[in-house]
């Protein structure tokens, strides 16, 4: 079931087996646990989700992206994906862990999911792992509480109507270095222009995009 959900069949079956092995089982049967794979998977997930957010939201700040990443890269989400891929049912647990509800424990499921991603990377490489992570995390990445991003909206509208992206240029910079005011103009095909001011280039571009959207009737 796990491989079916991932869309990938492991070449090295021992990697998948280890990803499913809780430390309690490893201690009882003297075999490797999934902790090292968990370490690797945790780093990979953080990196890959960061790439997905960076590509999905080109106009958002580092702070915005970090907030969303912290919600996406979470134990609760990982445990949910473990359930989706059938990990919980196939985890190898020691008797004590099994008898105390370890199979349903969120931390165990989340750790197993991280280990699975680590194992997948070692067996299949970066591209396949990124493909799997992209598919699993697509909805979580798109479900966010970002304020409406005018630059992104204007770009989508311009590409949809005119097949081209807007062009931004700085008209002026005023004020002392610690208190600059930028005036930006955005131009889209049909010679429609929007203008905006702000204390940073980003703010003034957003303001100009809002002005252009208003003129377009959005």
Short mmCIF file of C-alpha atoms in Angstrom, two decimals:
data_model
loop_
_atom_site.label_atom_id
_atom_site.label_comp_id
_atom_site.label_asym_id
_atom_site.label_seq_id
_atom_site.Cartn_x
_atom_site.Cartn_y
_atom_site.Cartn_z
CA UNK A 1 0.00 0.00 0.00
CA UNK A 2 2.80 2.42 0.88
CA UNK A 3 4.54 2.02 -2.45
CA UNK A 4 1.24 2.25 -4.30
CA UNK A 5 0.45 5.55 -2.59
CA UNK A 6 3.93 6.88 -3.33
CA UNK A 7 3.86 5.72 -6.93
CA UNK A 8 7.27 4.15 -6.44
CA UNK A 9 8.58 0.62 -5.81
CA UNK A 10 11.70 0.45 -3.65
CA UNK A 11 14.73 -1.20 -5.20
CA UNK A 12 16.35 -1.67 -1.78
CA UNK A 13 13.60 -3.18 0.36
CA UNK A 14 15.71 -2.87 3.50
CA UNK A 15 15.41 0.93 3.34
CA UNK A 16 11.62 0.76 3.46
CA UNK A 17 11.81 -1.82 6.23
CA UNK A 18 14.12 0.38 8.29
CA UNK A 19 11.87 3.41 7.76
CA UNK A 20 9.06 1.44 9.39
CA UNK A 21 11.15 0.32 12.38
CA UNK A 22 10.55 2.14 15.67
CA UNK A 23 13.41 2.25 18.16
CA UNK A 24 11.44 0.01 20.56
CA UNK A 25 11.36 -2.76 17.95
CA UNK A 26 15.01 -2.20 17.07
CA UNK A 27 15.98 -2.59 20.72
CA UNK A 28 14.07 -5.85 21.05
CA UNK A 29 15.35 -7.43 17.85
CA UNK A 30 18.80 -5.81 17.48
CA UNK A 31 18.19 -4.20 14.11
CA UNK A 32 18.51 -0.61 12.80
CA UNK A 33 15.79 1.86 13.82
CA UNK A 34 14.34 4.59 11.62
CA UNK A 35 15.96 7.42 13.60
CA UNK A 36 18.79 8.15 11.14
CA UNK A 37 16.38 8.10 8.20
CA UNK A 38 14.08 10.38 10.20
CA UNK A 39 16.95 12.86 10.62
CA UNK A 40 17.57 12.86 6.87
CA UNK A 41 13.89 13.07 5.95
CA UNK A 42 13.30 16.01 8.28
CA UNK A 43 16.03 18.01 6.54
CA UNK A 44 14.78 17.05 3.07
CA UNK A 45 11.19 18.01 3.84
CA UNK A 46 12.24 21.41 5.18
CA UNK A 47 14.31 22.05 2.05
CA UNK A 48 11.74 20.81 -0.46
CA UNK A 49 8.79 22.63 1.10
CA UNK A 50 10.91 25.80 1.13
CA UNK A 51 11.54 25.40 -2.61
CA UNK A 52 7.83 24.82 -3.28
CA UNK A 53 6.85 27.93 -1.30
CA UNK A 54 9.55 30.03 -2.96
CA UNK A 55 8.29 29.05 -6.41
CA UNK A 56 4.58 29.30 -5.57
CA UNK A 57 4.70 32.76 -3.94
CA UNK A 58 7.31 34.90 -5.75
CA UNK A 59 6.13 38.19 -4.24
CA UNK A 60 5.96 37.22 -0.55
CA UNK A 61 8.57 38.07 2.05
CA UNK A 62 10.84 35.69 3.92
CA UNK A 63 8.69 36.23 7.01
CA UNK A 64 5.50 35.28 5.16
CA UNK A 65 7.08 32.14 3.74
CA UNK A 66 8.55 31.11 7.09
CA UNK A 67 5.14 31.32 8.77
CA UNK A 68 3.55 29.07 6.17
CA UNK A 69 6.46 26.63 6.23
CA UNK A 70 6.16 26.25 10.00
CA UNK A 71 2.52 25.21 9.55
CA UNK A 72 3.21 22.88 6.65
CA UNK A 73 6.35 21.24 8.07
CA UNK A 74 4.72 20.08 11.30
CA UNK A 75 4.26 16.85 13.21
CA UNK A 76 0.49 17.02 12.78
CA UNK A 77 0.81 17.24 8.99
CA UNK A 78 3.42 14.50 8.86
CA UNK A 79 1.21 12.20 10.94
CA UNK A 80 -1.67 12.86 8.54
CA UNK A 81 0.49 11.93 5.56
CA UNK A 82 1.61 8.80 7.41
CA UNK A 83 -2.05 7.82 7.64
CA UNK A 84 -2.59 8.67 3.96
CA UNK A 85 0.30 6.44 2.89
CA UNK A 86 -0.62 3.59 5.24
CA UNK A 87 2.51 3.88 7.39
CA UNK A 88 0.77 3.52 10.73
CA UNK A 89 -0.54 0.05 9.98
CA UNK A 90 2.85 -1.23 8.87
CA UNK A 91 5.12 0.28 11.52
CA UNK A 92 7.22 -2.23 13.43
CA UNK A 93 6.82 -1.53 17.14
CA UNK A 94 8.15 -3.21 20.25
CA UNK A 95 5.63 -4.97 22.48
CA UNK A 96 5.56 -2.25 25.10
CA UNK A 97 5.07 0.51 22.55
CA UNK A 98 2.37 -1.48 20.78
CA UNK A 99 0.49 -2.17 24.02
CA UNK A 100 0.47 1.49 25.05
CA UNK A 101 -1.10 2.79 21.83
CA UNK A 102 2.11 3.58 19.99
CA UNK A 103 0.63 2.76 16.60
CA UNK A 104 -1.75 5.70 16.87
CA UNK A 105 0.71 8.07 18.53
CA UNK A 106 1.17 11.21 16.44
CA UNK A 107 4.91 11.47 17.08
CA UNK A 108 5.54 7.88 15.97
CA UNK A 109 3.60 8.39 12.76
CA UNK A 110 5.26 11.73 12.04
CA UNK A 111 8.72 10.27 12.63
CA UNK A 112 7.95 7.30 10.38
CA UNK A 113 6.85 9.65 7.62
CA UNK A 114 10.09 11.62 7.86
CA UNK A 115 12.01 8.33 7.76
CA UNK A 116 10.05 7.23 4.70
CA UNK A 117 11.06 10.41 2.85
CA UNK A 118 14.69 9.82 3.86
CA UNK A 119 14.51 6.24 2.60
CA UNK A 120 12.87 7.33 -0.65
CA UNK A 121 15.64 9.84 -1.26
CA UNK A 122 18.36 7.24 -0.74
CA UNK A 123 16.62 4.75 -3.03
CA UNK A 124 15.22 7.00 -5.76
CA UNK A 125 17.17 10.27 -5.63
CA UNK A 126 16.16 13.91 -5.35
CA UNK A 127 13.89 14.28 -8.38
CA UNK A 128 11.52 11.43 -7.51
CA UNK A 129 11.44 12.45 -3.85
CA UNK A 130 10.64 16.05 -4.79
CA UNK A 131 7.86 14.80 -7.08
CA UNK A 132 6.31 12.79 -4.23
CA UNK A 133 6.63 15.63 -1.71
CA UNK A 134 5.12 18.10 -4.20
CA UNK A 135 2.09 15.87 -4.67
CA UNK A 136 1.55 15.20 -0.97
CA UNK A 137 1.99 18.81 0.14
CA UNK A 138 0.21 20.61 -2.69
CA UNK A 139 -3.02 21.27 -0.78
CA UNK A 140 -1.24 22.28 2.44
CA UNK A 141 0.88 24.80 0.56
CA UNK A 142 -2.10 26.30 -1.24
CA UNK A 143 -4.16 26.55 1.97
CA UNK A 144 -2.74 29.66 3.63
CA UNK A 145 -3.89 32.93 5.13
CA UNK A 146 -1.70 35.26 3.08
CA UNK A 147 -3.25 38.66 2.49
CA UNK A 148 -4.25 39.13 -1.14
CA UNK A 149 -1.04 39.65 -3.12
CA UNK A 150 -1.73 42.33 -5.74
CA UNK A 151 1.45 41.68 -7.74
CA UNK A 152 0.65 38.01 -8.11
CA UNK A 153 -2.97 38.75 -9.00
CA UNK A 154 -1.97 41.35 -11.61
CA UNK A 155 0.54 38.94 -13.13
CA UNK A 156 -2.13 36.23 -13.42
CA UNK A 157 -4.64 38.66 -14.94
CA UNK A 158 -2.10 40.10 -17.40
CA UNK A 159 -0.93 36.68 -18.54
CA UNK A 160 -4.51 35.47 -18.90
CA UNK A 161 -5.70 38.48 -20.94
CA UNK A 162 -2.57 39.60 -22.80
CA UNK A 163 -0.20 36.64 -22.57
CA UNK A 164 2.51 38.86 -21.04
CA UNK A 165 3.76 39.76 -17.59
CA UNK A 166 3.64 43.32 -16.16
CA UNK A 167 6.76 45.48 -16.16
CA UNK A 168 7.73 47.60 -13.14
CA UNK A 169 10.03 50.62 -13.10
CA UNK A 170 11.05 53.06 -10.40
CA UNK A 171 10.05 56.62 -11.25
CA UNK A 172 11.64 58.30 -8.24
CA UNK A 173 13.32 57.84 -4.86
CA UNK A 174 12.91 60.61 -2.32
CA UNK A 175 13.88 61.31 1.28
CA UNK A 176 16.90 60.46 3.47
CA UNK A 177 18.44 56.95 3.34
CA UNK A 178 16.64 55.83 6.51
CA UNK A 179 13.25 57.09 5.31
CA UNK A 180 13.04 56.60 1.57
CA UNK A 181 9.85 56.90 -0.45
CA UNK A 182 9.70 55.03 -3.74
CA UNK A 183 7.34 55.80 -6.60
CA UNK A 184 6.85 52.90 -8.99
CA UNK A 185 4.94 52.55 -12.24
CA UNK A 186 3.70 49.25 -13.60
CA UNK A 187 2.85 48.83 -17.28
CA UNK A 188 0.87 46.04 -18.89
CA UNK A 189 -0.02 45.55 -22.57
CA UNK A 190 -2.59 48.02 -23.96
CA UNK A 191 -0.49 50.75 -22.32
CA UNK A 192 -2.45 50.60 -19.09
CA UNK A 193 -0.38 51.94 -16.21
CA UNK A 194 -0.63 51.87 -12.46
CA UNK A 195 1.32 53.93 -9.96
CA UNK A 196 2.09 53.49 -6.30
CA UNK A 197 4.23 54.81 -3.46
CA UNK A 198 5.77 53.09 -0.48
CA UNK A 199 8.68 53.00 1.94
CA UNK A 200 10.21 50.07 0.05
CA UNK A 201 10.31 48.88 -3.54
CA UNK A 202 8.09 45.95 -2.64
CA UNK A 203 5.43 48.13 -1.01
CA UNK A 204 5.40 50.57 -3.91
CA UNK A 205 5.15 47.74 -6.45
CA UNK A 206 2.20 46.26 -4.56
CA UNK A 207 0.55 49.69 -4.49
CA UNK A 208 1.11 50.14 -8.23
CA UNK A 209 -0.30 46.68 -8.92
CA UNK A 210 -3.43 47.50 -6.88
CA UNK A 211 -3.86 50.70 -8.91
CA UNK A 212 -3.56 48.78 -12.19
CA UNK A 213 -6.03 46.12 -11.02
CA UNK A 214 -8.52 48.85 -10.07
CA UNK A 215 -8.23 50.36 -13.56
CA UNK A 216 -8.80 46.91 -15.07
CA UNK A 217 -11.96 46.53 -12.99
CA UNK A 218 -10.64 43.96 -10.50
#
